[in-house]
Coordinates of C-alpha atoms in Angstrom, one line a residue:
M21 CA 98.9 112.5 111.3
S22 CA 99.7 115.7 113.0
S23 CA 96.1 116.3 114.2
L24 CA 92.8 114.6 114.2
N25 CA 91.6 117.1 111.5
Q26 CA 94.3 116.1 108.9
T27 CA 93.4 113.4 106.4
P28 CA 96.0 110.6 106.4
S29 CA 97.7 110.0 103.1
A30 CA 96.5 106.4 103.1
N31 CA 92.9 107.7 103.1
R32 CA 93.4 110.1 100.3
L33 CA 92.7 109.5 96.6
H34 CA 96.1 108.7 94.9
I35 CA 96.4 110.3 91.5
S36 CA 99.6 109.3 89.6
F37 CA 100.9 111.0 86.5
F38 CA 102.8 108.7 84.0
G39 CA 104.4 109.2 80.6
C40 CA 107.5 109.2 78.5
R41 CA 110.4 111.6 79.2
N42 CA 109.9 115.1 77.9
A43 CA 106.2 114.7 77.3
G44 CA 105.7 117.6 79.7
K45 CA 104.4 115.4 82.5
S46 CA 105.8 117.5 85.3
S47 CA 104.5 120.7 83.6
V48 CA 101.0 119.2 83.6
V49 CA 101.3 118.2 87.2
N50 CA 102.3 121.7 88.2
A51 CA 99.5 123.2 86.1
V52 CA 96.9 120.9 87.7
T53 CA 98.1 121.5 91.3
G54 CA 98.7 125.2 90.8
Q55 CA 102.2 125.0 92.3
E56 CA 105.7 124.1 91.5
L57 CA 105.5 120.5 92.7
S58 CA 108.0 119.1 90.2
I59 CA 111.1 120.4 88.5
V60 CA 110.5 121.3 84.9
S61 CA 113.3 121.2 82.3
D62 CA 113.9 120.6 78.6
I63 CA 116.4 117.9 79.5
K64 CA 115.0 114.4 79.3
G65 CA 114.7 112.5 82.6
T66 CA 114.6 115.4 85.0
T67 CA 112.2 113.6 87.3
T68 CA 114.4 110.7 88.6
D69 CA 112.2 109.5 91.5
P70 CA 108.5 109.7 92.2
V71 CA 107.5 113.1 93.7
T72 CA 104.6 112.9 96.1
K73 CA 102.5 115.7 97.5
A74 CA 99.4 115.5 99.7
M75 CA 97.0 118.4 99.0
E76 CA 93.4 119.5 98.4
L77 CA 92.4 119.4 94.8
L78 CA 89.0 120.5 93.8
P79 CA 86.6 118.9 92.8
L80 CA 88.2 115.8 94.2
G81 CA 89.1 116.9 97.8
P82 CA 92.0 115.4 99.7
V83 CA 94.4 113.7 97.3
V84 CA 98.0 112.6 96.9
I85 CA 99.6 113.7 93.7
I86 CA 102.4 111.5 92.4
D87 CA 104.7 112.6 89.6
T88 CA 106.7 109.5 88.3
P89 CA 109.9 109.2 86.3
G90 CA 109.7 108.7 82.5
I91 CA 108.5 105.3 81.7
D92 CA 110.9 105.1 78.7
D93 CA 114.0 105.9 80.9
V94 CA 117.2 104.0 79.7
G95 CA 120.3 102.5 81.2
Q96 CA 120.6 100.5 84.5
L97 CA 119.4 103.4 86.7
G98 CA 116.6 104.0 84.2
E99 CA 115.4 100.4 84.5
L100 CA 115.2 100.8 88.3
R101 CA 113.2 104.0 87.9
V102 CA 110.8 102.3 85.5
L103 CA 110.4 99.4 88.0
R104 CA 109.7 101.9 90.7
T105 CA 107.2 103.7 88.5
K106 CA 105.3 100.4 87.8
K107 CA 105.1 99.7 91.6
I108 CA 103.4 103.1 92.0
L109 CA 100.5 101.5 90.0
N110 CA 99.7 99.3 92.9
K111 CA 98.6 102.2 95.1
T112 CA 97.1 104.4 92.3
D113 CA 93.4 105.1 92.3
L114 CA 93.4 107.2 89.2
A115 CA 96.1 107.3 86.5
V116 CA 96.9 110.2 84.2
L117 CA 99.0 109.3 81.1
V118 CA 100.7 112.4 79.7
V119 CA 101.6 112.1 76.0
D120 CA 103.6 114.5 73.9
G121 CA 101.0 115.7 71.5
I122 CA 103.6 116.4 68.8
V123 CA 105.2 113.0 68.9
G124 CA 102.0 111.0 69.7
M125 CA 101.4 107.8 71.5
Q126 CA 104.6 105.7 71.9
T127 CA 105.0 102.0 72.5
A128 CA 105.8 102.7 76.2
D129 CA 102.6 104.8 76.4
Q130 CA 100.5 102.0 75.0
E131 CA 102.0 99.5 77.4
L132 CA 101.0 101.7 80.3
V133 CA 97.4 101.9 79.0
E134 CA 97.3 98.1 78.9
L135 CA 98.6 98.0 82.5
F136 CA 95.9 100.5 83.6
Q137 CA 93.3 98.2 82.0
K138 CA 94.8 95.0 83.4
K139 CA 94.8 96.5 87.0
E140 CA 91.4 98.1 86.5
I141 CA 92.6 101.6 87.2
P142 CA 90.5 104.5 85.9
Y143 CA 92.7 106.5 83.6
L144 CA 92.8 109.6 81.3
V145 CA 95.2 110.1 78.4
V146 CA 96.3 113.8 78.4
Y147 CA 97.8 115.0 75.1
N148 CA 100.1 117.9 76.0
K149 CA 101.6 120.8 73.9
A150 CA 98.3 121.6 72.2
D151 CA 99.6 125.2 71.8
L152 CA 102.3 123.9 69.4
I153 CA 99.9 122.2 67.1
Q154 CA 98.0 124.1 64.4
N155 CA 95.0 121.8 64.1
V156 CA 94.3 120.0 67.3
P157 CA 92.7 116.5 66.7
T158 CA 89.4 115.6 68.2
A159 CA 89.9 113.9 71.5
G160 CA 88.6 110.4 71.8
E161 CA 87.1 108.6 74.8
N162 CA 89.3 108.9 77.9
E163 CA 91.4 111.6 76.2
I164 CA 91.8 115.4 76.4
W165 CA 94.1 117.9 74.8
V166 CA 95.8 120.5 77.0
S167 CA 98.6 123.0 77.0
A168 CA 100.5 123.1 80.3
T169 CA 102.4 126.2 79.4
E170 CA 99.3 128.1 78.3
G171 CA 96.9 126.6 80.8
T172 CA 94.5 125.4 78.1
N173 CA 91.9 122.9 79.2
I174 CA 93.6 122.5 82.7
Y175 CA 90.3 123.3 84.4
E176 CA 88.5 120.9 82.1
L177 CA 91.2 118.3 82.9
K178 CA 90.5 118.6 86.7
E179 CA 86.8 118.3 86.1
R180 CA 87.3 115.1 84.0
L181 CA 89.5 113.6 86.8
G182 CA 86.7 114.4 89.3
A183 CA 84.2 112.6 87.1
L184 CA 86.3 109.5 86.7
V185 CA 86.4 108.5 90.3
K186 CA 83.6 107.8 92.7
T187 CA 85.0 107.0 96.1
D188 CA 83.6 106.6 99.6
T189 CA 87.0 106.8 101.3
M190 CA 86.2 110.0 103.2
T191 CA 82.7 109.0 104.2
R192 CA 83.3 105.3 105.1
K193 CA 83.9 104.8 108.9
L194 CA 86.3 102.7 110.9
V195 CA 83.8 102.1 113.7
G196 CA 81.3 105.0 113.6
Q197 CA 78.7 103.0 111.6
L198 CA 78.4 100.6 114.6
L199 CA 77.7 103.3 117.2
K200 CA 74.8 105.6 118.2
P201 CA 74.9 108.9 120.0
L202 CA 76.1 108.8 123.7
D203 CA 77.4 105.2 123.4
M204 CA 80.4 104.8 125.7
V205 CA 83.3 103.3 123.8
I206 CA 86.5 102.3 125.7
L207 CA 89.7 102.4 123.6
V208 CA 92.5 100.4 125.1
C209 CA 95.9 101.8 124.0
P210 CA 98.9 100.2 125.6
I211 CA 101.9 102.5 126.3
D212 CA 104.9 100.2 126.1
E213 CA 108.3 100.1 124.5
S214 CA 106.8 99.6 121.0
A215 CA 104.4 102.5 121.2
P216 CA 105.5 105.6 119.3
K217 CA 106.7 108.4 121.6
G218 CA 104.3 111.3 122.2
R219 CA 101.5 110.2 119.9
L220 CA 98.9 107.5 119.2
I221 CA 99.1 105.3 116.2
L222 CA 96.9 106.1 113.2
P223 CA 94.1 103.5 113.8
Q224 CA 93.7 104.7 117.4
Q225 CA 93.5 108.3 116.2
Q226 CA 91.0 107.4 113.5
A227 CA 88.8 105.4 115.9
I228 CA 88.7 108.4 118.3
R229 CA 87.6 110.7 115.5
D230 CA 85.0 108.2 114.4
V231 CA 83.6 107.9 118.0
L232 CA 83.4 111.7 118.3
E233 CA 81.7 112.1 114.9
A234 CA 79.1 109.5 115.9
G235 CA 78.2 111.6 118.9
A236 CA 79.5 108.8 121.1
I237 CA 81.9 109.1 124.1
A238 CA 85.5 108.0 123.8
V239 CA 87.2 106.8 127.0
V240 CA 90.9 106.2 126.2
I241 CA 92.9 104.1 128.7
R242 CA 95.8 101.7 129.1
E243 CA 95.1 98.0 129.5
H244 CA 95.8 97.9 133.2
E245 CA 93.2 100.5 133.9
L246 CA 90.4 98.6 132.1
A247 CA 89.0 96.7 135.1
A248 CA 88.7 99.9 137.2
T249 CA 87.2 101.8 134.3
L250 CA 84.5 99.1 133.7
E251 CA 83.7 99.2 137.4
Q252 CA 83.3 102.9 137.4
L253 CA 81.1 102.8 134.3
G254 CA 78.9 100.2 135.9
G255 CA 79.1 97.9 132.9
K256 CA 77.5 100.5 130.6
A257 CA 80.2 100.4 127.9
A258 CA 78.8 99.9 124.4
M259 CA 82.1 98.5 123.1
V260 CA 85.7 97.9 123.9
I261 CA 88.3 98.3 121.2
T262 CA 91.8 97.2 122.1
D263 CA 95.3 97.0 120.6
S264 CA 95.6 93.4 119.4
Q265 CA 98.6 92.8 121.6
A266 CA 96.5 93.2 124.7
F267 CA 93.7 90.9 123.5
A268 CA 94.5 88.2 126.1
L269 CA 94.2 90.5 129.1
V270 CA 91.4 92.6 127.8
G271 CA 89.4 89.5 126.8
K272 CA 89.5 88.2 130.4
V273 CA 88.6 91.5 132.0
T274 CA 85.8 92.6 129.6
P275 CA 82.4 90.9 130.3
D276 CA 81.1 88.8 127.5
S277 CA 78.0 91.0 127.3
I278 CA 80.1 93.9 126.0
P279 CA 81.2 93.8 122.3
L280 CA 85.0 93.5 122.0
T281 CA 87.2 93.9 119.0
S282 CA 90.6 95.3 118.0
F283 CA 91.9 98.3 116.0
S284 CA 93.6 95.9 113.6
I285 CA 90.4 93.9 112.9
L286 CA 88.5 97.2 112.4
M287 CA 91.2 98.4 110.0
A288 CA 91.1 95.2 108.0
N289 CA 87.4 95.6 107.6
Y290 CA 87.9 99.3 106.6
K291 CA 90.4 98.3 104.0
G292 CA 88.2 95.6 102.6
F293 CA 90.1 92.4 103.4
L294 CA 88.8 91.2 106.7
K295 CA 86.8 88.3 105.2
T296 CA 89.9 87.1 103.4
A297 CA 91.9 87.4 106.6
V298 CA 89.4 85.3 108.5
N299 CA 89.3 82.7 105.7
G300 CA 93.1 82.6 105.7
I301 CA 93.4 82.0 109.5
S302 CA 92.5 78.3 109.0
A303 CA 96.0 77.8 107.6
L304 CA 97.4 78.0 111.2
E305 CA 96.0 74.5 111.7
N306 CA 97.8 73.1 108.7
L307 CA 101.3 74.5 109.2
K308 CA 104.2 72.0 109.0
D309 CA 107.8 71.9 110.2
G310 CA 110.0 73.9 107.8
D311 CA 107.1 76.0 106.4
K312 CA 107.9 79.6 105.5
V313 CA 105.7 82.4 106.7
L314 CA 106.0 85.9 105.3
I315 CA 105.2 88.8 107.7
A316 CA 104.5 92.0 105.8
E317 CA 104.2 95.5 107.1
G318 CA 103.0 98.5 105.2
C319 CA 105.2 101.0 107.0
T320 CA 108.9 101.2 108.1
H321 CA 109.9 101.9 111.6
H322 CA 112.7 101.4 114.0
R323 CA 112.6 97.9 115.4
Q324 CA 112.3 97.6 119.2
C325 CA 113.6 94.6 121.2
N326 CA 110.1 93.1 121.5
D327 CA 108.8 94.1 118.0
I328 CA 105.4 92.7 117.1
G329 CA 106.2 91.8 113.5
T330 CA 109.7 90.3 113.9
V331 CA 109.5 88.9 117.5
K332 CA 106.0 88.6 119.0
L333 CA 104.2 87.2 116.0
P334 CA 106.8 84.5 115.2
N335 CA 106.8 83.4 118.8
W336 CA 103.0 83.3 118.9
L337 CA 102.8 81.3 115.7
R338 CA 105.5 78.8 116.7
A339 CA 103.8 78.3 120.1
Y340 CA 100.3 77.9 118.6
S341 CA 101.2 75.6 115.8
G342 CA 103.9 73.7 117.7
K343 CA 105.9 73.6 114.5
K344 CA 109.4 74.7 113.5
L345 CA 108.5 77.6 111.2
E346 CA 110.8 79.8 109.2
F347 CA 110.0 83.5 108.9
E348 CA 110.8 86.2 106.3
F349 CA 109.9 89.8 106.6
C350 CA 109.1 92.8 104.3
S351 CA 108.1 96.3 105.0
G352 CA 107.2 99.6 103.4
R353 CA 106.5 99.5 99.7
D354 CA 108.4 96.2 99.2
F355 CA 106.2 93.2 98.7
P356 CA 107.2 90.2 96.6
E357 CA 105.3 89.5 93.4
D358 CA 106.0 85.8 93.9
V359 CA 104.7 84.5 97.3
S360 CA 104.6 80.9 96.2
P361 CA 107.5 79.9 98.6
Y362 CA 105.3 80.7 101.6
A363 CA 102.7 78.6 103.4
L364 CA 101.1 81.8 104.8
V365 CA 101.2 85.6 104.4
V366 CA 100.5 87.6 107.6
H367 CA 100.0 91.3 106.8
C368 CA 99.6 94.3 109.1
G369 CA 96.3 96.2 109.3
G370 CA 97.4 98.3 106.3
C371 CA 96.7 101.7 107.9
M372 CA 99.6 103.3 106.0
L373 CA 98.7 101.8 102.7
T374 CA 95.8 102.8 100.3
E375 CA 92.9 100.4 100.0
R376 CA 94.0 99.6 96.5
E377 CA 97.5 98.8 97.5
V378 CA 96.7 96.5 100.4
Q379 CA 94.0 94.7 98.3
Y380 CA 96.5 94.3 95.5
R381 CA 98.7 92.4 97.9
M382 CA 95.8 90.4 99.1
R383 CA 94.7 89.4 95.5
C384 CA 98.3 88.7 94.5
T385 CA 98.6 86.3 97.4
V386 CA 95.2 84.6 97.0
D387 CA 95.6 84.2 93.3
Q388 CA 98.7 82.2 93.9
G389 CA 96.8 79.9 96.3
I390 CA 98.5 81.1 99.4
P391 CA 96.4 81.9 102.6
F392 CA 96.4 85.6 103.5
T393 CA 95.6 87.0 106.9
N394 CA 96.6 89.9 109.2
Y395 CA 98.1 90.6 112.6
G396 CA 94.9 91.2 114.5
T397 CA 93.2 88.1 113.2
V398 CA 96.2 85.9 114.1
I399 CA 96.5 87.4 117.6
A400 CA 92.8 87.0 118.2
M401 CA 93.1 83.4 117.1
V402 CA 96.0 82.5 119.2
T403 CA 94.5 84.2 122.3
G404 CA 91.1 82.5 121.8
T405 CA 89.2 85.8 121.2
L406 CA 88.6 85.5 117.4
E407 CA 85.0 84.4 117.5
R408 CA 84.2 87.1 120.0
S409 CA 86.0 89.9 118.2
L410 CA 84.0 89.2 115.0
R411 CA 80.5 89.3 116.5
I412 CA 80.2 93.0 115.5
F413 CA 80.4 91.8 111.8
P414 CA 77.7 89.1 111.7
E415 CA 78.2 88.4 108.0
I416 CA 81.8 87.4 108.6
H417 CA 81.3 85.9 112.1
D418 CA 78.7 83.4 110.7
T419 CA 81.3 82.0 108.3
L420 CA 83.5 80.7 111.2

């Protein structure tokens, strides 16, 4: 995020456009967005990879528009494109199926509708090329006829999309709901070899913005300045929020009377999987020699020598369990559909993933009977601060 005013892509509504080749999908995308987002051609398969654009789209507000390759693509490369298209569904909040109005609904189109329904994704079927049809049929439920070239019903299409989705993504808070005006909130942000150069990570930025919008006061420090800061504030801090990696030190320094939690735990709650992460943490007590643990990250970044996902977490888990564990890793958009080989899945906070995508991963894991937890919950557990870090969420804390 380049500034505190810019909406992160992970917090935007993701609208994905699907359809067969040459249905005019990219033309519809361009008409809806009012810009040349996608290349338009009469040649089938012009869109070969998903095209993504973050923008403001009235009446929906901040969104991410995704134009996907034709679902009926052929050949070996075509199969890979179709697979990538289907993966887009996992982060899609609203699906638009563009159908060639002249050809009509194809088998591939119907299969997509079934996928939308199976994944409980709100969707709209858009019949394109209405300008080439003499008698346009009456649109059914979840359907609309448009002409991308003539602009017919494009305004109505945007209004229909706005009516399909009710989201609280932009009004929900990471921590603001727990604060009142003039509360003093200390944000502990370590600056070490794993910290990005010249910026704060997204959960830290989002927390600062939340504190400011609540009319509270944000005090941003490194972990080694915490003791002195608490002394200067005379113990008047309303809350301490720390990077999970500093839990052990921060937990010792912060008086028990001051609420303490982590950015990762707040993010898990914000994304809607904290309760599941806390339930999954009990698996740490049942790990056995030879068990495989999957550590999953939602973003990709250059690995440092003391990387949290590939180095620190495995070391903490081995030390805590006392077992000879095996670890496998995935990052970015790659997440295995089959997680049955693992005894535990440990996910990051999911700040770079949409709520739908991270919850899809959670459900995929839990449905296969595999415990699912996250970085912050694991670190709180192994440092003895889990109970304390969850006190701000009584409904979850009381389940411990």
